Short mmCIF file of C-alpha atoms in Angstrom, two decimals:
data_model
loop_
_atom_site.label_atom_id
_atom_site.label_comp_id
_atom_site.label_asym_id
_atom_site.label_seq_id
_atom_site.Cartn_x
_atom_site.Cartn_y
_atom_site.Cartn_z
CA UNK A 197 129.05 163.59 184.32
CA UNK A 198 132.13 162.29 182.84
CA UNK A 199 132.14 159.46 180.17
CA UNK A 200 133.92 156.34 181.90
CA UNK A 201 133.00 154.55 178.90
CA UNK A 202 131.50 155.66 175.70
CA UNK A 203 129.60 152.64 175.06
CA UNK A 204 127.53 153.08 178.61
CA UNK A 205 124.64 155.11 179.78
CA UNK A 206 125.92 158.69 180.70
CA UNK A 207 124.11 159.10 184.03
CA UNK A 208 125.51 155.65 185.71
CA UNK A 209 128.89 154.49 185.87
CA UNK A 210 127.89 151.88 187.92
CA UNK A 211 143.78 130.00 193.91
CA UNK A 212 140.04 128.66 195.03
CA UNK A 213 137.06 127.91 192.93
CA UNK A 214 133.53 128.09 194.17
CA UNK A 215 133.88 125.23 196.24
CA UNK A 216 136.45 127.29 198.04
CA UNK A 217 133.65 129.60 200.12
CA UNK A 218 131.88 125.95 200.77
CA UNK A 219 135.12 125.32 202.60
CA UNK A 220 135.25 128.74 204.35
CA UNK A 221 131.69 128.50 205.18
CA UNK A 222 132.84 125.06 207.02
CA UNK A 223 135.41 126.10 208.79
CA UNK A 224 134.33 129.58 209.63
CA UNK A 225 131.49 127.69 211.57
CA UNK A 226 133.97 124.83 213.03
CA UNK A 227 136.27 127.28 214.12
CA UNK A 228 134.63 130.20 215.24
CA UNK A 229 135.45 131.07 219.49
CA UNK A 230 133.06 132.73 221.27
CA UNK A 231 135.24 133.34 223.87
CA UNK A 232 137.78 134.44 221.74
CA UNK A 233 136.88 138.12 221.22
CA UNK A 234 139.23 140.88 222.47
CA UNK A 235 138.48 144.30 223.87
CA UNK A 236 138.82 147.25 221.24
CA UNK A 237 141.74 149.69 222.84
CA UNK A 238 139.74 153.25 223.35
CA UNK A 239 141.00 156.06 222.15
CA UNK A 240 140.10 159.88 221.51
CA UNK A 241 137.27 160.63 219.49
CA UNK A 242 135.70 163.37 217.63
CA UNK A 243 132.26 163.32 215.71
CA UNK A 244 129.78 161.44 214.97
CA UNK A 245 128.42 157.75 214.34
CA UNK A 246 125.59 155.45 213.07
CA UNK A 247 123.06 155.57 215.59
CA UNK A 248 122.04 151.95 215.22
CA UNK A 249 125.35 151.27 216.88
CA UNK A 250 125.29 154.13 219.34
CA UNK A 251 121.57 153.08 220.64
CA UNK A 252 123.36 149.50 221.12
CA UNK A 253 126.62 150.00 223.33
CA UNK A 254 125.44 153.28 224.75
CA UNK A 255 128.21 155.36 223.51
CA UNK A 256 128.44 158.69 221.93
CA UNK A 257 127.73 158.70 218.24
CA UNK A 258 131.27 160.24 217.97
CA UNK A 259 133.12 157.29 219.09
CA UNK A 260 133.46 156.01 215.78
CA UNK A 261 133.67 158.74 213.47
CA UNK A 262 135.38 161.77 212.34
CA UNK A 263 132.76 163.40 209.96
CA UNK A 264 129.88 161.00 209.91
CA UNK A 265 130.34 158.52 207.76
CA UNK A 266 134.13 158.48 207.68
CA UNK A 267 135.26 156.21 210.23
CA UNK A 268 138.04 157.36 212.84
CA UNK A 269 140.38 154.32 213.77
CA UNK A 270 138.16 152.90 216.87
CA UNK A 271 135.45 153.02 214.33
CA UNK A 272 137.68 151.00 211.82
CA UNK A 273 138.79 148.74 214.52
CA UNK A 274 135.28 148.35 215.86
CA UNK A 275 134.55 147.42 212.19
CA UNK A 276 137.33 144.94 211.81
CA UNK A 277 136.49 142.71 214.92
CA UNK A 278 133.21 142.39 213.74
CA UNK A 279 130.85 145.24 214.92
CA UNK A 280 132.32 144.18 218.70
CA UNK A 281 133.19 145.36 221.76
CA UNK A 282 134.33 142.25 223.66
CA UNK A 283 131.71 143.18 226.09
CA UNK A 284 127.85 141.34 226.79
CA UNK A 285 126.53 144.03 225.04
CA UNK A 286 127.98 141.70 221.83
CA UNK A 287 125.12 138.99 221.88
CA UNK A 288 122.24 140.09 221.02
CA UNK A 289 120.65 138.19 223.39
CA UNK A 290 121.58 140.79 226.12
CA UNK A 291 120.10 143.48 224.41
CA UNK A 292 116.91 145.06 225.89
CA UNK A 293 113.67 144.00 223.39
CA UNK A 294 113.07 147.46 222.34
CA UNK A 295 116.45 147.42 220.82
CA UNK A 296 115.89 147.88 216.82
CA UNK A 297 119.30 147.52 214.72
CA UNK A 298 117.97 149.36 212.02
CA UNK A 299 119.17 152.70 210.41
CA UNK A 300 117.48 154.16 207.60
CA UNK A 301 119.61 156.92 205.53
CA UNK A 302 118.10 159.53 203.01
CA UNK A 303 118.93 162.68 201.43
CA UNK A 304 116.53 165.45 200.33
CA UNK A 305 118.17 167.76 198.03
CA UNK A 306 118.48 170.70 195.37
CA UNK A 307 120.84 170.26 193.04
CA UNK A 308 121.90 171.85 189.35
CA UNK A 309 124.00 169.71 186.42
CA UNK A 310 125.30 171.06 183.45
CA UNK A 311 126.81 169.11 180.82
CA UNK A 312 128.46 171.48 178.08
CA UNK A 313 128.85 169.25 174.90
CA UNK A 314 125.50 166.87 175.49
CA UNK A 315 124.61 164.89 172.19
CA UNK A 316 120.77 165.41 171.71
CA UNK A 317 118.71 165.14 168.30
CA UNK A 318 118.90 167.30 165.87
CA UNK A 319 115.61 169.06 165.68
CA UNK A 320 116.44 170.44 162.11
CA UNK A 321 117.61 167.07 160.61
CA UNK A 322 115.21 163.98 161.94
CA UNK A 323 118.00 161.01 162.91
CA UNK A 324 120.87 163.44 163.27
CA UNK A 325 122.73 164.28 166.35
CA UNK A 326 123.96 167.90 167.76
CA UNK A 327 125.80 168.95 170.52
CA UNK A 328 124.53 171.26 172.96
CA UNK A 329 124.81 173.11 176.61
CA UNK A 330 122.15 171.01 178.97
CA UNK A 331 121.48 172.48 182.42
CA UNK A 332 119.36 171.05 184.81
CA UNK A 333 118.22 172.11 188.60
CA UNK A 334 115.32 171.51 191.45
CA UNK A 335 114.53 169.51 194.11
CA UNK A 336 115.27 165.93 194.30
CA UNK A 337 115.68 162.78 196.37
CA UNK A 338 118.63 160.39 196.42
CA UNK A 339 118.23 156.78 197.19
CA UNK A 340 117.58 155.60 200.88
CA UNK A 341 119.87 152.80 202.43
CA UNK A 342 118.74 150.38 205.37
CA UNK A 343 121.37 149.39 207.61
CA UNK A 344 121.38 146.57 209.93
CA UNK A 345 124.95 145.14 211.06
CA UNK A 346 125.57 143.39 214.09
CA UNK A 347 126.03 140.14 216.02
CA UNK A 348 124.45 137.03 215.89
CA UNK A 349 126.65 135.50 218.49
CA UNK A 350 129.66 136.24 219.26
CA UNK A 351 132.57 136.07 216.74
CA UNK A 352 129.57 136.00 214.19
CA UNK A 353 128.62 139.10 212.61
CA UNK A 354 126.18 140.58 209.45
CA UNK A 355 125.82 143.16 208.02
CA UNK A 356 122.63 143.75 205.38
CA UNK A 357 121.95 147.07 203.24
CA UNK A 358 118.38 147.07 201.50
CA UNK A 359 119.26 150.00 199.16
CA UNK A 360 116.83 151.96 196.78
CA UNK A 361 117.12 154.30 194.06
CA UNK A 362 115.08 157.97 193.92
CA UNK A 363 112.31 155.76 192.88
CA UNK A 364 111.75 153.19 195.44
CA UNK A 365 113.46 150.00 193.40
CA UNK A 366 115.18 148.23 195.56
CA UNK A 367 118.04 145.81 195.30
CA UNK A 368 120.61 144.53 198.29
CA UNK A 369 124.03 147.03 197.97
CA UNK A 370 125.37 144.41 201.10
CA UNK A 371 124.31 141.51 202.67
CA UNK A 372 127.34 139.66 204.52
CA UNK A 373 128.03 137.31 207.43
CA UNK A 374 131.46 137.36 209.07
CA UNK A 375 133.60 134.98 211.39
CA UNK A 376 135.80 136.44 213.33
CA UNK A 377 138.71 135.25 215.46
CA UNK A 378 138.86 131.45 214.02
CA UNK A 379 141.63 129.36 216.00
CA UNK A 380 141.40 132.35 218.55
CA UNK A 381 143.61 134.76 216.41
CA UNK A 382 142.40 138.18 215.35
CA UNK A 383 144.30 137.51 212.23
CA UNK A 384 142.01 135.06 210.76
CA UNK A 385 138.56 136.55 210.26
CA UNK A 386 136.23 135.05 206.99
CA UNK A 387 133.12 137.35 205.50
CA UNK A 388 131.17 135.83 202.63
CA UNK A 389 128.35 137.23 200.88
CA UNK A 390 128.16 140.31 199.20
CA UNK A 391 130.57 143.03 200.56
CA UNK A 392 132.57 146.22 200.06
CA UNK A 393 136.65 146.01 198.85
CA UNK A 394 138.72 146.24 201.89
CA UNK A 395 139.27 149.69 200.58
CA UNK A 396 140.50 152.00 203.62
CA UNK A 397 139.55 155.00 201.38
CA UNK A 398 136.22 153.93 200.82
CA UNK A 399 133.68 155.10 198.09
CA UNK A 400 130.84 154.02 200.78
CA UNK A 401 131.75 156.61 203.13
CA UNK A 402 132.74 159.25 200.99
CA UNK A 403 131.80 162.72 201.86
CA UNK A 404 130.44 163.86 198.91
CA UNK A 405 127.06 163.02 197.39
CA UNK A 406 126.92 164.77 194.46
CA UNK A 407 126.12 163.54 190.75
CA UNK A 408 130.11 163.92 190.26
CA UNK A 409 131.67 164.22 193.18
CA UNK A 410 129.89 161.43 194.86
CA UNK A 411 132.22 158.94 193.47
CA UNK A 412 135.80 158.46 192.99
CA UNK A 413 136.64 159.08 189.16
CA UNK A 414 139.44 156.87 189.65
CA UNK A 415 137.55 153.70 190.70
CA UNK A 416 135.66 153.52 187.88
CA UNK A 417 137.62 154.63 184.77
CA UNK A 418 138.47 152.69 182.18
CA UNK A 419 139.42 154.06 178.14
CA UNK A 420 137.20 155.08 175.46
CA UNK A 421 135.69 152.28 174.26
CA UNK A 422 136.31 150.29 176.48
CA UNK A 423 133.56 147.41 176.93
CA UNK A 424 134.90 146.39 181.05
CA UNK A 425 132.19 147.46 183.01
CA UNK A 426 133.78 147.27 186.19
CA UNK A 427 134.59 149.15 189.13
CA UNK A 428 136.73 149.17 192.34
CA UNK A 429 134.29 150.90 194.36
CA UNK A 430 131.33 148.13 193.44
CA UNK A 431 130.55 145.95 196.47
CA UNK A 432 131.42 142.38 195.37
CA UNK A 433 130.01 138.90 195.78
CA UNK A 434 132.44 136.33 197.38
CA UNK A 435 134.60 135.32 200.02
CA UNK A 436 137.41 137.44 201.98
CA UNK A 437 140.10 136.44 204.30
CA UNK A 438 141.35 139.18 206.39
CA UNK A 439 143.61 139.66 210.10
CA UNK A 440 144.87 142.85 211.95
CA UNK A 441 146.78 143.04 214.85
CA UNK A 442 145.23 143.82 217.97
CA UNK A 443 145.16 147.44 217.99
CA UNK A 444 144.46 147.52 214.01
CA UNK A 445 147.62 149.17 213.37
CA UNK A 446 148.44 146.23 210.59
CA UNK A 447 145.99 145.02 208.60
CA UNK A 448 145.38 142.35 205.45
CA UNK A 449 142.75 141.27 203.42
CA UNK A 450 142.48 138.48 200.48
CA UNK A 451 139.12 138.77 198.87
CA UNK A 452 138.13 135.95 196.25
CA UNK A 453 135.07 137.38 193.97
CA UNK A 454 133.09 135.98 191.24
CA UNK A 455 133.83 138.06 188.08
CA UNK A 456 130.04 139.51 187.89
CA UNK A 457 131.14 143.19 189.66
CA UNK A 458 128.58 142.19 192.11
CA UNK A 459 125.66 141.20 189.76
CA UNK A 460 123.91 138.47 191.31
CA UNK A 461 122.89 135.08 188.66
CA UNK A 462 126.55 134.70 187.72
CA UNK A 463 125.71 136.02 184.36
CA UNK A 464 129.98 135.87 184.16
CA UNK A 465 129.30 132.08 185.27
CA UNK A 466 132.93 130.73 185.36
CA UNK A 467 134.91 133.53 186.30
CA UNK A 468 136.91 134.60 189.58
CA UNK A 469 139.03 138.10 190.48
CA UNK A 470 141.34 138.62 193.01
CA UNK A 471 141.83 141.41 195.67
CA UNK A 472 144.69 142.14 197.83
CA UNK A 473 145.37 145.06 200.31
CA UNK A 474 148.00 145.63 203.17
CA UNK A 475 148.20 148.05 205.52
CA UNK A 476 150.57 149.69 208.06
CA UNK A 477 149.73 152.50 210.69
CA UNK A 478 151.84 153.89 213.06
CA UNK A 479 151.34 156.79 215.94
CA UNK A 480 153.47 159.98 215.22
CA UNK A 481 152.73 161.74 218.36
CA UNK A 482 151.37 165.23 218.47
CA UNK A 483 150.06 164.77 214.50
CA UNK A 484 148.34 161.95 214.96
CA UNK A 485 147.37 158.57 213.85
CA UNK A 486 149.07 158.17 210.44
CA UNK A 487 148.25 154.61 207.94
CA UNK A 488 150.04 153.89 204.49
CA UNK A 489 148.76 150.80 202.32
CA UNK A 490 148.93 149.14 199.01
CA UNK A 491 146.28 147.66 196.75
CA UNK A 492 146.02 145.16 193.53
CA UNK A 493 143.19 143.39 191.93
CA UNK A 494 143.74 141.20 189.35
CA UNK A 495 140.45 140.42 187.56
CA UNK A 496 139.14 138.94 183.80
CA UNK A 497 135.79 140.03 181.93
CA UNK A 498 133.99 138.72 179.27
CA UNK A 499 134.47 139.97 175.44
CA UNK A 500 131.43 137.78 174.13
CA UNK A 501 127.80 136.21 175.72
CA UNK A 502 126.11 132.81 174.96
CA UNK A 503 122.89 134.00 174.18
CA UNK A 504 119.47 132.82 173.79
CA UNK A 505 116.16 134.43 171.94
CA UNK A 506 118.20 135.35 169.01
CA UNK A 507 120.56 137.37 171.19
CA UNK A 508 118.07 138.92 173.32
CA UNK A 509 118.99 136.96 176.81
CA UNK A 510 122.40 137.02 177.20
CA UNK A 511 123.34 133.46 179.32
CA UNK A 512 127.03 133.03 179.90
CA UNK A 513 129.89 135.19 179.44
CA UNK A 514 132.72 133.96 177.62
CA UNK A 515 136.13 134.74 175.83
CA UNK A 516 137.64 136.48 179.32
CA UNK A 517 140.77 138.67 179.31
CA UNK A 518 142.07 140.07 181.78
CA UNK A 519 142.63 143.44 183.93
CA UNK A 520 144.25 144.79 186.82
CA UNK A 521 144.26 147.76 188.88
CA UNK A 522 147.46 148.31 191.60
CA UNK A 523 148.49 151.24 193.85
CA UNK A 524 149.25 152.70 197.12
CA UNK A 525 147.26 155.27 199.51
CA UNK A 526 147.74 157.03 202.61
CA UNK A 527 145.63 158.20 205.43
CA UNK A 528 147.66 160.97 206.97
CA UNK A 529 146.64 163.44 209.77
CA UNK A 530 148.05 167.07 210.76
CA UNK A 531 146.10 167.20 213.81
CA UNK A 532 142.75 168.88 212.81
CA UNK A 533 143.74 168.62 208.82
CA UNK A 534 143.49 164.98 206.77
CA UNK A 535 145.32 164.23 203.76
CA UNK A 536 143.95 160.89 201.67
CA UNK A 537 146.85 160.69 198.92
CA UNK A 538 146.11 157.67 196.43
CA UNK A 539 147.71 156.70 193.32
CA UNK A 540 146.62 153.70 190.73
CA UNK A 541 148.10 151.80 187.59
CA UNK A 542 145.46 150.10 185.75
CA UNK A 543 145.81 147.81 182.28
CA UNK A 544 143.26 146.32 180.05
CA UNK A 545 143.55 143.60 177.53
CA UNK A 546 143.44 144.57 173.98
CA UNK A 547 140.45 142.84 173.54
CA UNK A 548 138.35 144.55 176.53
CA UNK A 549 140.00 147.80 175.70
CA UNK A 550 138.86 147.45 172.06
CA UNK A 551 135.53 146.03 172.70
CA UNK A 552 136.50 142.98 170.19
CA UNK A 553 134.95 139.73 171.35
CA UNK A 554 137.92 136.95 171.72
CA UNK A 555 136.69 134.84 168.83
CA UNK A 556 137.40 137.11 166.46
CA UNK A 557 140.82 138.95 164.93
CA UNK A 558 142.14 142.27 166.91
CA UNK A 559 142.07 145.39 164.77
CA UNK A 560 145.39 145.87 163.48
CA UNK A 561 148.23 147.01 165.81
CA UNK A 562 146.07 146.55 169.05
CA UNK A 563 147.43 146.64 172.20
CA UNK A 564 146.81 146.52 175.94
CA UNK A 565 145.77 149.66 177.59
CA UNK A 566 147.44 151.04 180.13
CA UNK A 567 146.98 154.59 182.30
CA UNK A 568 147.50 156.26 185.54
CA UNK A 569 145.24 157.86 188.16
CA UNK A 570 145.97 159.79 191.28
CA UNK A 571 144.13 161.40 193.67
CA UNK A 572 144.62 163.84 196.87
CA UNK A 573 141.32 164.59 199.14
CA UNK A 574 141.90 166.73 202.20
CA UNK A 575 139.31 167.48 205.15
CA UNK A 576 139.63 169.88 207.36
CA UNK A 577 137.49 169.58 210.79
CA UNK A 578 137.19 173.07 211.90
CA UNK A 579 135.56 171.83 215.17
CA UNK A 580 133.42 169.49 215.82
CA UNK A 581 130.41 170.35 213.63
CA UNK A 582 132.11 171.40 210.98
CA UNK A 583 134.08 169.68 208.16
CA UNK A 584 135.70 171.42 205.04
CA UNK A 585 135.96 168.93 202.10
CA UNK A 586 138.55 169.18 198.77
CA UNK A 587 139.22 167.08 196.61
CA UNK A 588 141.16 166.54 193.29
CA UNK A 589 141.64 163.75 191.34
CA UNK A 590 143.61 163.36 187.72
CA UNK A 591 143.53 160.29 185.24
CA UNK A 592 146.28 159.81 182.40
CA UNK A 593 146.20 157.18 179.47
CA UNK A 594 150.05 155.80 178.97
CA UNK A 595 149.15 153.81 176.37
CA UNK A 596 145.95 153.90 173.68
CA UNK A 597 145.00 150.43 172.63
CA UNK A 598 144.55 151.36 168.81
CA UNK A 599 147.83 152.78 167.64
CA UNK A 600 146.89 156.85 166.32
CA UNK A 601 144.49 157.63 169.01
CA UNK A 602 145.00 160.55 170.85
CA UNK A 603 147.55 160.24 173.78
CA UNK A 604 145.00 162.12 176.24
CA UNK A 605 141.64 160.50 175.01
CA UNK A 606 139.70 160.08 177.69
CA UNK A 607 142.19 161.69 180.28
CA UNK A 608 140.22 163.31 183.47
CA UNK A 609 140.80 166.00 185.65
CA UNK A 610 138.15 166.14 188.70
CA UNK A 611 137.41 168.93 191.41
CA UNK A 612 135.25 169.05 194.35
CA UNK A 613 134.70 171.11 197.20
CA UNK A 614 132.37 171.81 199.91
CA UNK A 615 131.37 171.15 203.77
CA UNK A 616 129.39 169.06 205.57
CA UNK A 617 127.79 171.24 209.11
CA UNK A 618 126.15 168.67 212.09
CA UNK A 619 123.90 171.26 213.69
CA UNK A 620 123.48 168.73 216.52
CA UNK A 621 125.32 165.44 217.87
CA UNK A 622 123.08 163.10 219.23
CA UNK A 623 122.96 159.18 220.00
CA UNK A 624 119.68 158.76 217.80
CA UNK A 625 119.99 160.33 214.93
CA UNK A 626 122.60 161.75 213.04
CA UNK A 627 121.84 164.82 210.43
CA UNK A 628 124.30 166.97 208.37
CA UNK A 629 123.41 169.73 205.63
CA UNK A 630 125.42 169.29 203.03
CA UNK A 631 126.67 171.92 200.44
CA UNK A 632 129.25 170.69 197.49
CA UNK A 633 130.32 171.62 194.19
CA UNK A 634 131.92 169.43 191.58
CA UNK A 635 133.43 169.61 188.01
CA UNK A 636 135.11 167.53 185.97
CA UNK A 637 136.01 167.35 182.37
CA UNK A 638 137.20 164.59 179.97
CA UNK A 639 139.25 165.22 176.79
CA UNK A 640 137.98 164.35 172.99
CA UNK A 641 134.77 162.65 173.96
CA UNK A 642 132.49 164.77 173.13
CA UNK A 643 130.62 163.69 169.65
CA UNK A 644 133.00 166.42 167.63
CA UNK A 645 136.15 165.31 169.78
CA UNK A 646 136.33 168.06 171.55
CA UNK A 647 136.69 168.05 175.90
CA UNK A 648 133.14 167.79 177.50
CA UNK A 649 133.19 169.39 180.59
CA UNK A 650 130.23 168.64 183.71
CA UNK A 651 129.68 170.45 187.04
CA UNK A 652 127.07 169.56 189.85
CA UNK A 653 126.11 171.93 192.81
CA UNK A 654 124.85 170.30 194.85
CA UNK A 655 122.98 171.45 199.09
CA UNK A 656 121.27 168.73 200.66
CA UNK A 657 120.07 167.64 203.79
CA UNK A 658 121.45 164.39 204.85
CA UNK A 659 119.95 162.56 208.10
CA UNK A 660 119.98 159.14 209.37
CA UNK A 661 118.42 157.48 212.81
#
């Protein structure tokens, strides 16, 4: 896997103040209509769905998706009115008792990785370090997600995602309660808790699950050296403030989020980000739906921790400098083919890009970072059961922080490929098999300098009911 950030573990690259989501809490609660929800517009469908939802409203499991999981734009509209209908089938207190909103997601698996320029120890030389060729491969587990999302009334919805890794430790990936249509307006809807970006090309639902191409490289880059250890396609804790129009064609979001990346104890006790997205889709006929957006988040991390136990509990982060990350996207359809175009400009402070703790002088000549990412994924939905799945993705410093570094340290070109096939569609249970292969490479940060180049292949059997 590619090095985000040399200082980190290779495998994992992982205007308000608080008493502002008091306030929403309040008013999401005074506010909130229940007679205020509106019926989602149908509209042709294609594949297939979470079955939680499906065993609720009775629908087939393709009326939200295109590919299970990537949503379709009933599925994101059902999604932004809060997991509704605008039908009795809403409350949950019209739902028959045997009804279970539960979905539990796993993937067994066989899967290779080779790393070409791994630093292990030297057996000749006791405390020195080599570089060598390490390839892995066998059968394997991924993590298992528990999804329940629903109502609780109407206009009030939750969703909560138990989520464990390979070995069974669990920690909560979601948990979120939403208020939707406050002063009867489907532009004023409030979620607080711990939730995903409004990020219409989401990391969540991605469709690939490899070690490298089950993330977007882009999301979570930042330079060599860097010591900001955050990501755009973390779920977040905090409040967010978002409105469409009624057929989801325009949509907004304003997300105010502590600055812990979604760590829970505020270890970052003091600090808030910002997130921003707009949206704009419009119908061009015989091609389809197509949507065009822009992005920014405008965050601060900590160079230095208060610590106690003579450093060994780290108890407030302090000295924050800031970050952003800005851009545009596109969702954009060619009848069966799907082009997700995305492009990002991201800068770091000096001090985060140089790992040098506030207190203390900048090496000489530092200077914010600054790069560019961009990235094109395509599907291709050959019928029904059948997806084809490409995508590429390039990252580009601008700017080094120390002056001398190599322009293209850390620069990172990404491929993946594969398909998912749904040998059935079914309202209870939804099951793909999954074959993918992904490579990507980084320049100079290998421990000789030289480009360090990973692949995954990846053929799995991914089910959920």
């Amino acid at each position: 896997m590619a090095h985000w950030d040399s200082t980190l573990p290779k495998r994992r690259l992982h205007w308000l103040a608080l008493s502002a989501s008091g306030v929403f809490l309040v008013l999401a609660f005074l506010l909130t209509d229940t007679k205020a929800v509106h019926a989602l517009p149908l509209s042709p469908i294609s594949v297939h769905a979470i079955p939680a939802f499906a065993r609720k409203y009775g629908m087939p499991c393709s009326a939200c998706h295109e590919a299970w999981p990537k949503l379709n734009n009933f599925g994101q509209t059902f999604k932004d009115n809060g997991y509704q209908l605008g039908n009795d089938r809403d409350a949950p207190i019209f739902q028959q008792p045997g009804y279970w909103p539960i979905s539990l997601r796993i993937t067994p698996n066989w899967h290779r990785e080779s790393e070409n320029r791994e630093g292990i120890d030297d057996p000749n030389n006791p405390g020195g370090t080599i570089e060598k060729q390490i390839t892995t491969h066998g059968f394997d587990l991924s993590g298992m997600d528990m999804l329940t999302a629903g109502t609780l009334a109407k206009n009030i919805s939750f969703l909560l995602v138990p989520s464990a890794d390979s070995t069974g430790a669990f920690h909560f990936e979601s948990a979120s309660v939403r208020f939707d249509n406050l002063l009867k307006s489907s532009w004023l809807n409030i979620k607080v808790g711990k939730f995903e970006l409004d990020n219409m090309i989401s990391e969540k639902r991605i469709l690939g699950l490899s070690d490298n191409g089950g993330l977007y490289q882009m999301y979570h880059f930042v330079p060599v050296g860097d010591m900001n250890g955050w990501g755009l396609g973390d779920n977040q804790l905090g409040a967010e403030l978002m409105g469409h129009s009624r057929n989801d064609y325009t949509r907004y979001s304003v997300s105010l989020l502590s600055s812990n990346d979604g760590n829970v104890g505020v270890p970052n006790g003091h600090g808030y980000d910002t997130y921003l997205t707009f949206s704009q889709a419009f119908d061009a006929g015989s091609l389809g739906l197509q949507r065009v957006g822009a992005y920014a988040y405008i965050g601060r991390a900590p160079t230095y921790f208060a610590t106690q136990d003579a450093g060994a509990t780290q108890i407030d982060g302090l000295g924050q400098k800031s970050f952003y990350r800005a851009g545009f996207f596109g969702l954009l359809y060619v009848k069966k083919l799907d082009f997700m175009p995305m492009y990002m400009h991201g800068q770091e402070s000096a001090f985060l890009a140089t790992s040098t703790p506030s207190n203390t002088a900048l090496p000489l000549g530092a200077r914010n970072a600054t790069f560019n990412a961009g990235m094109l994924e395509t599907h291709y939905t050959v019928n029904p059961q059948l997806i084809l799945i490409n995508r590429y993705e390039l990252i580009r410093m601008s700017q080094q922080a120390l002056p001398g570094t190599a322009g293209n340290l850390g620069d990172i070109d990404s491929l993946t490929f594969g398909y998912r096939y749904y040998p059935f569609i079914s309202t209870r249970a939804g099951f793909a098999f999954h074959n993918e292969y992904s490579i990507v490479r980084q320049r100079g940060v290998s421990l000789n300098g030289l480009d360090e180049t990973s692949s995954s292949l990846f053929l799995g059997f991914d089910f959920v009911f």
